[in-house]
Amino acid sequence: MSQNEQMNEEDYLKRHLQDLEEGKKPTQSQNFINSDIPGPSENTSNVDNSRTSDLQYFNFDVRELPCGQFYPAGTLFMVRPAQVKEIQAYSMVDDTNFYDIVEKMNDMLQSCVRIKYADGKVASYLDIKDQDRLFLVFLIRELTFQQGNGLSVSVRCSCGEENVIELKRENFVYFDIDEKLVKFYNKNTGSYHFKTINGKSFELTPPNIGLQKAFSEYIIKENNDKRSPNLAFLKIIPFMLSGRSHITYDGIKAKLIDFEDMDQTSFQFLNAAVGKMTFGIKELKKACSCGEEVHTDMQFPNGASGIFVVHDAFEAYIKE
Ligand SMILES: [Zn+2]
């Protein structure tokens, strides 16, 4: 086997990024209209040749993510704008099919997001927490449509004023982290460690996209084979796989056997604990001119496709 064949995708990416770091100084930050978005840090650089793999990534502190505390300390996430071909692929999303929406968003993250750990190791979108997906999709959107192209919802304040709330980071409100969880958080593992009165220990952390994909495939296979999946199992087990970004079909089957053998106390505890672990974007907010803050649920105006498909493109781009 040649040395090239022994390098996995991650090694290639890491080497490539190291090359970039030694390259040119960033210039693209000057194009940023939205000052909310930090420009490239010294770890990224602009490249002007046309290879798609050289597209510029912008570095962000992982703590900005809704699930930021569940990544190892010092993790960065690197995001680049979507290219036309990626928007073309996304534009075919079926707005009525939840599975397809998740898949198309995953494809977008696969193209536009990398994770860089403190030791320099670069990982793919599979390490991204499932509940950070939406935040990152909207961040890619902000980077892609820097000239505006706002996506917004209209909310009436109690004072009567109609407020237009744009779907962008500064207007997002996250779910609060349940205060009862806080003291069980372990900074080193980025997870919660619990001991229960029946002498059991459990480690829980929000699952990443790699696990979400593995469980989605498992559900599809069970449905195709006319088996009804155990929904309690599917709700809880992905949270119990800290440190992993993949599990095989047989691995899930083995976990299911253990799960169905579980004692009552453990199940009740885990069910309640996972029930407290809702993160991500909860709602949108904006300060009304009257001083009140208006809130509305997180939503997709014009459907999930509308995140990257310009709604009134015909009217906007036709030359009269
Ligand atoms: Zn008002």
Coordinates of N, CA and C in Angstrom, one line a residue, residues 62-275:
V62 N -16.6 27.3 19.3 CA -17.7 26.3 19.4 C -18.7 26.7 20.5
R63 N -18.3 27.5 21.4 CA -19.2 27.9 22.5 C -20.4 28.7 22.0
E64 N -20.3 29.2 20.8 CA -21.4 30.0 20.2 C -22.6 29.1 19.8
L65 N -22.3 27.8 19.7 CA -23.3 26.8 19.3 C -24.3 26.5 20.5
P66 N -25.5 26.2 20.2 CA -26.4 25.8 21.3 C -25.9 24.7 22.1
C67 N -25.2 23.7 21.5 CA -24.6 22.6 22.3 C -23.1 22.8 22.5
G68 N -22.7 24.0 22.5 CA -21.2 24.3 22.5 C -20.5 23.6 23.7
Q69 N -21.1 23.5 24.8 CA -20.5 22.9 26.0 C -20.2 21.4 25.9
F70 N -20.8 20.8 24.9 CA -20.7 19.4 24.7 C -19.6 18.9 23.8
Y71 N -18.8 19.9 23.3 CA -17.6 19.6 22.5 C -16.4 19.8 23.4
P72 N -15.3 19.1 23.1 CA -14.1 19.3 24.0 C -13.6 20.7 24.0
A73 N -13.0 21.1 25.1 CA -12.6 22.5 25.2 C -11.6 22.8 24.1
G74 N -11.7 24.1 23.6 CA -10.8 24.5 22.5 C -11.2 24.1 21.1
T75 N -12.4 23.5 21.0 CA -12.8 23.1 19.7 C -13.3 24.3 18.9
L76 N -12.9 24.3 17.6 CA -13.4 25.4 16.7 C -14.3 24.7 15.7
F77 N -15.3 25.5 15.2 CA -16.0 25.0 14.0 C -15.7 25.9 12.8
M78 N -15.6 25.3 11.7 CA -15.1 26.1 10.5 C -16.3 26.0 9.5
V79 N -16.7 27.1 9.0 CA -17.9 27.2 8.1 C -17.6 28.0 6.9
R80 N -18.0 27.5 5.8 CA -17.9 28.3 4.6 C -19.2 28.5 3.9
P81 N -19.4 29.6 3.0 CA -20.7 29.8 2.4 C -21.0 28.6 1.4
A82 N -22.2 28.4 1.1 CA -22.7 27.4 0.2 C -22.4 27.8 -1.3
Q83 N -22.0 26.9 -2.1 CA -21.8 27.2 -3.5 C -23.1 26.9 -4.2
V84 N -23.2 27.4 -5.4 CA -24.4 27.2 -6.2 C -24.8 25.8 -6.3
K85 N -23.8 24.9 -6.6 CA -24.2 23.5 -6.8 C -24.8 22.9 -5.5
E86 N -24.3 23.4 -4.4 CA -24.9 22.9 -3.1 C -26.3 23.4 -2.9
I87 N -26.5 24.7 -3.3 CA -27.9 25.2 -3.2 C -28.8 24.5 -4.2
Q88 N -28.3 24.2 -5.3 CA -29.1 23.5 -6.3 C -29.5 22.1 -5.7
A89 N -28.6 21.4 -5.1 CA -29.0 20.1 -4.5 C -30.0 20.3 -3.4
Y90 N -29.8 21.3 -2.5 CA -30.7 21.6 -1.4 C -32.1 22.0 -1.9
S91 N -32.1 22.7 -3.0 CA -33.4 23.3 -3.5 C -34.4 22.2 -3.8
M92 N -34.0 20.9 -4.0 CA -34.9 19.8 -4.3 C -35.5 19.2 -3.0
V93 N -35.2 19.8 -1.9 CA -35.8 19.2 -0.6 C -37.3 19.2 -0.7
D94 N -37.8 18.1 -0.1 CA -39.3 17.9 0.0 C -39.7 18.5 1.3
D95 N -40.4 19.6 1.2 CA -40.7 20.4 2.5 C -41.7 19.6 3.4
T96 N -42.3 18.6 2.8 CA -43.3 17.8 3.7 C -42.7 16.6 4.3
N97 N -41.4 16.3 4.0 CA -40.8 15.1 4.4 C -39.6 15.4 5.4
F98 N -39.9 15.2 6.7 CA -38.9 15.5 7.7 C -37.6 14.8 7.5
Y99 N -37.6 13.6 7.1 CA -36.4 12.8 6.9 C -35.6 13.5 5.8
D100 N -36.3 13.9 4.7 CA -35.6 14.5 3.6 C -35.0 15.9 4.0
I101 N -35.7 16.6 4.8 CA -35.2 17.9 5.3 C -33.9 17.7 6.0
V102 N -33.9 16.8 6.9 CA -32.7 16.5 7.7 C -31.6 16.0 6.8
E103 N -31.9 15.2 5.9 CA -30.8 14.7 5.0 C -30.2 15.8 4.1
K104 N -31.1 16.7 3.6 CA -30.6 17.8 2.8 C -29.8 18.8 3.6
M105 N -30.2 19.0 4.9 CA -29.4 19.9 5.8 C -28.1 19.2 6.1
N106 N -28.1 17.9 6.3 CA -26.9 17.2 6.6 C -25.9 17.3 5.4
D107 N -26.4 17.2 4.2 CA -25.6 17.3 3.0 C -24.9 18.7 3.0
M108 N -25.7 19.7 3.3 CA -25.2 21.1 3.3 C -24.0 21.2 4.4
L109 N -24.3 20.6 5.6 CA -23.2 20.7 6.6 C -22.0 19.9 6.1
Q110 N -22.2 18.8 5.5 CA -21.1 18.0 5.0 C -20.2 18.8 4.1
S111 N -20.8 19.6 3.3 CA -20.0 20.4 2.3 C -19.4 21.6 3.0
C112 N -20.1 22.2 4.0 CA -19.7 23.6 4.4 C -19.1 23.6 5.8
V113 N -19.1 22.6 6.6 CA -18.7 22.6 8.0 C -17.6 21.6 8.3
R114 N -16.6 22.0 9.0 CA -15.6 21.1 9.6 C -15.5 21.5 11.1
I115 N -15.0 20.5 11.8 CA -14.7 20.7 13.2 C -13.2 20.6 13.4
K116 N -12.6 21.5 14.2 CA -11.2 21.4 14.4 C -11.0 21.3 16.0
Y117 N -10.4 20.2 16.4 CA -10.2 20.1 17.8 C -8.9 20.8 18.3
A118 N -8.8 20.9 19.6 CA -7.7 21.7 20.1 C -6.3 21.1 19.7
D119 N -6.3 19.8 19.5 CA -5.0 19.2 19.1 C -4.7 19.3 17.6
G120 N -5.6 20.0 16.9 CA -5.4 20.2 15.5 C -6.1 19.2 14.6
K121 N -6.6 18.1 15.2 CA -7.3 17.1 14.4 C -8.6 17.7 13.9
V122 N -8.8 17.4 12.6 CA -10.0 18.0 11.9 C -11.0 16.8 11.7
A123 N -12.3 17.1 12.0 CA -13.3 16.1 11.9 C -14.4 16.7 11.0
S124 N -15.2 15.8 10.5 CA -16.3 16.1 9.6 C -17.6 16.5 10.3
Y125 N -18.6 16.8 9.5 CA -19.9 17.2 10.1 C -20.5 16.0 11.0
L126 N -20.0 14.8 10.8 CA -20.5 13.7 11.6 C -20.4 14.0 13.1
D127 N -19.4 14.8 13.5 CA -19.1 15.1 14.9 C -20.0 16.2 15.4
I128 N -20.7 16.9 14.6 CA -21.6 18.0 15.0 C -22.8 17.5 15.8
K129 N -23.1 18.1 16.8 CA -24.2 17.7 17.6 C -25.5 17.9 16.8
D130 N -26.3 16.9 16.9 CA -27.6 16.9 16.1 C -28.4 18.2 16.4
Q131 N -28.4 18.6 17.6 CA -29.2 19.8 17.9 C -28.5 21.1 17.6
D132 N -27.3 21.0 16.9 CA -26.7 22.2 16.4 C -26.9 22.4 14.9
R133 N -27.6 21.4 14.3 CA -27.8 21.4 12.9 C -28.4 22.7 12.3
L134 N -29.5 23.0 12.9 CA -30.2 24.2 12.4 C -29.5 25.5 12.5
F135 N -28.8 25.7 13.7 CA -28.0 26.9 13.9 C -27.0 27.0 12.8
L136 N -26.3 25.9 12.5 CA -25.2 25.9 11.5 C -25.8 26.1 10.0
V137 N -27.0 25.6 9.8 CA -27.6 25.8 8.5 C -27.9 27.3 8.3
F138 N -28.4 27.9 9.4 CA -28.6 29.4 9.3 C -27.3 30.2 9.2
L139 N -26.3 29.7 9.8 CA -25.0 30.4 9.8 C -24.5 30.3 8.3
I140 N -24.6 29.1 7.7 CA -24.2 29.0 6.3 C -25.0 29.9 5.4
R141 N -26.3 30.0 5.8 CA -27.1 31.0 5.0 C -26.6 32.4 5.1
E142 N -26.3 32.8 6.4 CA -25.8 34.2 6.6 C -24.5 34.4 5.8
L143 N -23.6 33.4 5.7 CA -22.4 33.6 5.0 C -22.6 33.6 3.5
T144 N -23.7 32.9 3.1 CA -23.9 32.7 1.6 C -24.6 34.0 1.1
F145 N -25.5 34.5 1.8 CA -26.3 35.7 1.4 C -25.8 36.9 2.2
Q146 N -24.6 37.3 2.0 CA -24.0 38.4 2.7 C -24.7 39.7 2.4
Q147 N -25.2 39.8 1.2 CA -25.8 41.1 0.7 C -27.3 41.2 1.2
G148 N -27.7 40.3 2.1 CA -29.0 40.4 2.6 C -29.8 39.2 2.2
N149 N -30.9 39.4 1.4 CA -31.8 38.2 1.1 C -32.4 37.7 2.4
G150 N -32.9 38.6 3.2 CA -33.4 38.3 4.5 C -34.6 37.3 4.5
L151 N -34.6 36.5 5.4 CA -35.7 35.6 5.6 C -36.3 36.0 7.0
S152 N -37.6 36.3 7.0 CA -38.1 36.9 8.2 C -39.6 36.5 8.4
V153 N -40.0 36.7 9.7 CA -41.4 36.5 10.0 C -41.9 37.8 10.6
S154 N -43.2 38.0 10.5 CA -43.8 39.2 11.0 C -44.6 38.9 12.3
V155 N -44.3 39.7 13.4 CA -45.0 39.4 14.6 C -45.5 40.7 15.2
R156 N -46.8 40.7 15.6 CA -47.4 41.9 16.2 C -47.1 42.0 17.7
C157 N -46.6 43.1 18.1 CA -46.3 43.3 19.5 C -47.7 43.7 20.2
S158 N -47.7 43.6 21.5 CA -48.9 43.9 22.3 C -49.3 45.4 22.1
C159 N -48.3 46.2 21.8 CA -48.5 47.6 21.5 C -49.2 47.9 20.2
G160 N -49.3 46.9 19.4 CA -49.9 47.0 18.1 C -49.0 47.1 16.9
E161 N -47.7 47.3 17.2 CA -46.7 47.5 16.1 C -46.4 46.1 15.5
E162 N -46.2 46.1 14.2 CA -45.8 44.9 13.4 C -44.3 44.9 13.4
N163 N -43.7 43.8 13.9 CA -42.3 43.7 13.9 C -41.8 42.6 12.9
V164 N -40.8 42.9 12.1 CA -40.3 42.0 11.2 C -39.0 41.4 11.9
I165 N -39.0 40.1 12.1 CA -37.9 39.4 12.8 C -37.2 38.6 11.8
E166 N -35.9 38.9 11.5 CA -35.1 38.2 10.6 C -34.6 36.9 11.2
L167 N -34.6 35.8 10.4 CA -34.0 34.5 10.9 C -32.5 34.6 10.8
K168 N -31.9 35.1 11.8 CA -30.5 35.1 11.9 C -30.0 35.0 13.3
R169 N -28.7 34.8 13.5 CA -28.3 34.4 14.8 C -28.6 35.3 15.9
E170 N -28.5 36.6 15.7 CA -28.7 37.6 16.7 C -30.2 37.6 17.2
N171 N -31.1 37.0 16.5 CA -32.5 37.0 16.9 C -32.9 35.6 17.4
F172 N -31.9 34.7 17.5 CA -32.3 33.3 18.0 C -32.3 33.3 19.5
V173 N -33.2 32.6 20.1 CA -33.2 32.3 21.5 C -33.1 30.8 21.7
Y174 N -32.1 30.4 22.4 CA -31.9 28.9 22.6 C -32.8 28.4 23.8
F175 N -33.0 27.1 23.7 CA -33.6 26.5 24.9 C -32.7 26.6 26.1
D176 N -33.3 26.9 27.2 CA -32.4 27.0 28.5 C -32.0 25.6 28.8
I177 N -30.8 25.6 29.4 CA -30.3 24.3 29.9 C -30.9 24.1 31.3
D178 N -31.6 23.0 31.5 CA -32.2 22.7 32.8 C -31.2 22.8 33.9
E179 N -31.6 23.7 34.9 CA -30.6 24.0 36.0 C -30.3 22.7 36.8
K180 N -31.2 21.8 36.8 CA -31.0 20.5 37.6 C -29.9 19.7 37.0
L181 N -29.6 19.9 35.7 CA -28.5 19.2 35.1 C -27.1 19.7 35.4
V182 N -27.1 21.0 35.6 CA -25.8 21.8 35.6 C -24.7 21.1 36.5
K183 N -25.1 20.7 37.7 CA -24.0 20.2 38.6 C -23.5 18.8 38.2
F184 N -24.1 18.2 37.2 CA -23.7 16.9 36.8 C -22.8 16.9 35.5
Y185 N -22.6 18.2 35.1 CA -21.9 18.4 33.8 C -20.4 18.2 34.1
N186 N -19.7 17.4 33.3 CA -18.3 17.2 33.4 C -17.6 17.8 32.2
K187 N -16.8 18.8 32.6 CA -16.1 19.6 31.5 C -15.2 18.8 30.7
N188 N -14.5 17.8 31.3 CA -13.5 17.0 30.6 C -14.1 16.2 29.5
T189 N -15.3 15.6 29.8 CA -15.9 14.7 28.9 C -17.0 15.4 28.0
G190 N -17.4 16.6 28.4 CA -18.4 17.3 27.7 C -19.7 16.5 27.8
S191 N -20.0 16.0 28.9 CA -21.2 15.1 29.1 C -21.7 15.2 30.6
Y192 N -22.8 14.7 30.8 CA -23.4 14.6 32.2 C -23.1 13.2 32.8
H193 N -22.6 13.2 34.0 CA -22.4 11.9 34.7 C -23.4 11.8 35.9
F194 N -24.2 10.8 35.9 CA -25.2 10.6 36.9 C -25.0 9.3 37.6
K195 N -25.3 9.3 39.0 CA -25.4 8.1 39.7 C -26.8 8.0 40.3
T196 N -27.4 6.9 40.2 CA -28.8 6.7 40.6 C -28.9 5.9 41.9
I197 N -30.0 6.0 42.6 CA -30.2 5.3 43.9 C -30.1 3.8 43.8
N198 N -30.2 3.2 42.6 CA -30.1 1.8 42.5 C -28.6 1.4 42.2
G199 N -27.7 2.3 42.4 CA -26.3 2.0 42.3 C -25.7 2.0 40.9
K200 N -26.5 2.5 39.9 CA -26.0 2.6 38.6 C -25.4 3.9 38.2
S201 N -24.5 3.9 37.2 CA -23.9 5.2 36.7 C -24.3 5.3 35.3
F202 N -24.6 6.6 34.9 CA -24.9 6.8 33.5 C -24.2 8.1 33.0
E203 N -23.7 8.0 31.8 CA -23.1 9.2 31.1 C -24.0 9.6 29.9
L204 N -24.5 10.8 29.9 CA -25.4 11.2 28.8 C -24.8 12.5 28.2
T205 N -24.9 12.5 26.9 CA -24.5 13.7 26.1 C -25.4 13.8 24.8
P206 N -25.7 15.0 24.3 CA -26.5 15.0 23.1 C -25.8 14.3 22.0
P207 N -26.5 13.5 21.2 CA -25.9 12.7 20.1 C -25.5 13.6 19.0
N208 N -24.5 13.1 18.2 CA -24.0 13.9 17.0 C -24.7 13.4 15.7
I209 N -24.4 14.0 14.6 CA -25.1 13.7 13.4 C -24.7 12.3 12.9
G210 N -23.4 11.9 13.2 CA -23.1 10.5 12.8 C -24.0 9.5 13.4
L211 N -24.3 9.7 14.7 CA -25.2 8.7 15.4 C -26.6 8.9 14.9
Q212 N -27.0 10.2 14.7 CA -28.4 10.4 14.1 C -28.6 9.7 12.8
K213 N -27.5 9.7 11.9 CA -27.6 9.0 10.6 C -27.7 7.5 10.8
A214 N -26.9 7.0 11.8 CA -26.9 5.5 12.0 C -28.3 5.1 12.5
F215 N -28.9 5.9 13.4 CA -30.2 5.5 13.9 C -31.3 5.7 12.8
S216 N -31.2 6.7 12.0 CA -32.1 6.9 10.9 C -32.1 5.7 9.9
E217 N -30.9 5.2 9.6 CA -30.8 4.0 8.8 C -31.4 2.8 9.4
Y218 N -31.2 2.7 10.7 CA -31.8 1.6 11.5 C -33.3 1.6 11.4
I219 N -33.9 2.8 11.6 CA -35.3 3.0 11.5 C -35.9 2.6 10.2
I220 N -35.2 3.1 9.1 CA -35.6 2.7 7.8 C -35.6 1.2 7.5
K221 N -34.5 0.6 8.0 CA -34.4 -0.8 7.8 C -35.5 -1.6 8.5
E222 N -35.8 -1.2 9.8 CA -36.8 -1.8 10.5 C -38.2 -1.6 9.9
N223 N -38.4 -0.4 9.4 CA -39.7 -0.2 8.6 C -39.8 -1.0 7.4
N224 N -38.7 -1.1 6.6 CA -38.7 -1.9 5.4 C -39.0 -3.4 5.7
D225 N -38.5 -3.8 6.9 CA -38.7 -5.2 7.3 C -39.9 -5.4 8.1
K226 N -40.8 -4.4 8.1 CA -42.1 -4.5 8.8 C -42.0 -4.8 10.3
R227 N -40.9 -4.2 10.9 CA -40.8 -4.3 12.3 C -41.1 -2.9 12.9
S228 N -41.8 -2.8 14.0 CA -42.0 -1.5 14.7 C -40.9 -1.2 15.6
P229 N -40.1 -0.1 15.4 CA -39.0 0.1 16.3 C -39.5 0.5 17.7
N230 N -38.7 0.2 18.7 CA -39.0 0.6 20.1 C -38.7 2.1 20.3
L231 N -39.7 2.9 20.4 CA -39.5 4.3 20.3 C -38.8 4.9 21.5
A232 N -39.1 4.3 22.7 CA -38.4 4.7 23.9 C -36.9 4.5 23.8
F233 N -36.5 3.4 23.2 CA -35.1 3.1 22.9 C -34.5 4.1 22.0
L234 N -35.2 4.5 21.0 CA -34.7 5.4 20.0 C -34.6 6.8 20.6
K235 N -35.4 7.1 21.6 CA -35.3 8.4 22.2 C -34.1 8.5 23.1
I236 N -33.9 7.4 23.8 CA -32.9 7.5 24.9 C -31.5 7.1 24.5
I237 N -31.3 6.0 23.8 CA -30.0 5.4 23.6 C -29.0 6.3 22.8
P238 N -29.5 7.1 21.9 CA -28.5 8.0 21.2 C -27.7 9.0 22.2
F239 N -28.4 9.3 23.3 CA -27.8 10.1 24.3 C -26.7 9.4 25.2
M240 N -26.7 8.0 25.1 CA -25.9 7.2 25.9 C -24.6 6.8 25.2
L241 N -24.3 7.4 24.1 CA -23.2 6.9 23.3 C -22.1 8.0 23.2
S242 N -21.8 8.6 24.3 CA -20.8 9.7 24.4 C -19.5 9.2 23.8
G243 N -18.9 10.1 23.0 CA -17.6 9.8 22.4 C -17.6 9.0 21.1
R244 N -18.8 8.7 20.7 CA -18.9 7.9 19.4 C -19.6 8.8 18.4
S245 N -19.3 8.5 17.1 CA -20.0 9.2 16.0 C -20.5 8.1 15.0
H246 N -20.5 6.9 15.4 CA -21.1 5.9 14.6 C -21.4 4.6 15.4
I247 N -22.4 3.9 14.9 CA -22.8 2.6 15.5 C -23.4 1.8 14.4
T248 N -23.0 0.5 14.4 CA -23.5 -0.4 13.3 C -24.9 -0.8 13.6
Y249 N -25.6 -1.4 12.6 CA -26.9 -2.0 12.8 C -26.9 -3.0 13.9
D250 N -25.9 -3.9 13.8 CA -25.8 -5.0 14.9 C -25.5 -4.3 16.2
G251 N -24.7 -3.3 16.2 CA -24.4 -2.6 17.5 C -25.7 -2.0 18.1
I252 N -26.6 -1.5 17.3 CA -27.9 -1.0 17.8 C -28.7 -2.1 18.3
K253 N -28.7 -3.2 17.5 CA -29.5 -4.4 18.0 C -29.0 -4.9 19.4
A254 N -27.7 -4.9 19.6 CA -27.2 -5.3 20.9 C -27.6 -4.3 22.0
K255 N -27.6 -3.0 21.7 CA -28.0 -2.0 22.7 C -29.5 -2.2 23.0
L256 N -30.3 -2.6 22.0 CA -31.7 -2.8 22.2 C -32.0 -3.9 23.2
I257 N -31.2 -5.0 23.0 CA -31.4 -6.1 24.0 C -31.1 -5.7 25.4
D258 N -30.0 -5.0 25.6 CA -29.7 -4.4 26.9 C -30.8 -3.5 27.4
F259 N -31.3 -2.7 26.5 CA -32.3 -1.7 26.9 C -33.6 -2.3 27.4
E260 N -34.0 -3.4 26.7 CA -35.2 -4.0 27.1 C -35.1 -4.9 28.3
D261 N -33.8 -5.1 28.7 CA -33.5 -5.8 30.0 C -33.4 -4.9 31.2
M262 N -33.4 -3.6 30.9 CA -33.1 -2.6 31.9 C -34.1 -2.6 33.1
D263 N -33.6 -2.3 34.3 CA -34.5 -2.3 35.5 C -35.4 -1.0 35.4
Q264 N -36.5 -1.1 36.1 CA -37.5 0.0 36.1 C -36.9 1.4 36.5
T265 N -36.1 1.4 37.6 CA -35.6 2.7 38.1 C -34.7 3.3 37.0
S266 N -33.8 2.5 36.4 CA -32.9 3.1 35.4 C -33.7 3.6 34.3
F267 N -34.6 2.9 33.8 CA -35.4 3.4 32.6 C -36.1 4.7 33.0
Q268 N -36.8 4.7 34.1 CA -37.5 5.9 34.5 C -36.6 7.1 34.6
F269 N -35.4 6.9 35.2 CA -34.5 8.0 35.4 C -34.0 8.5 34.0
L270 N -33.6 7.5 33.2 CA -33.0 7.9 31.9 C -34.1 8.7 31.0
N271 N -35.3 8.2 31.1 CA -36.3 8.8 30.3 C -36.5 10.3 30.8
A272 N -36.5 10.5 32.1 CA -36.7 11.8 32.6 C -35.5 12.7 32.3
A273 N -34.3 12.1 32.4 CA -33.0 12.9 32.1 C -33.0 13.3 30.7
V274 N -33.2 12.4 29.7 CA -33.2 12.8 28.3 C -34.3 13.8 28.0
G275 N -35.4 13.7 28.7 CA -36.5 14.7 28.6 C -36.1 16.1 28.9

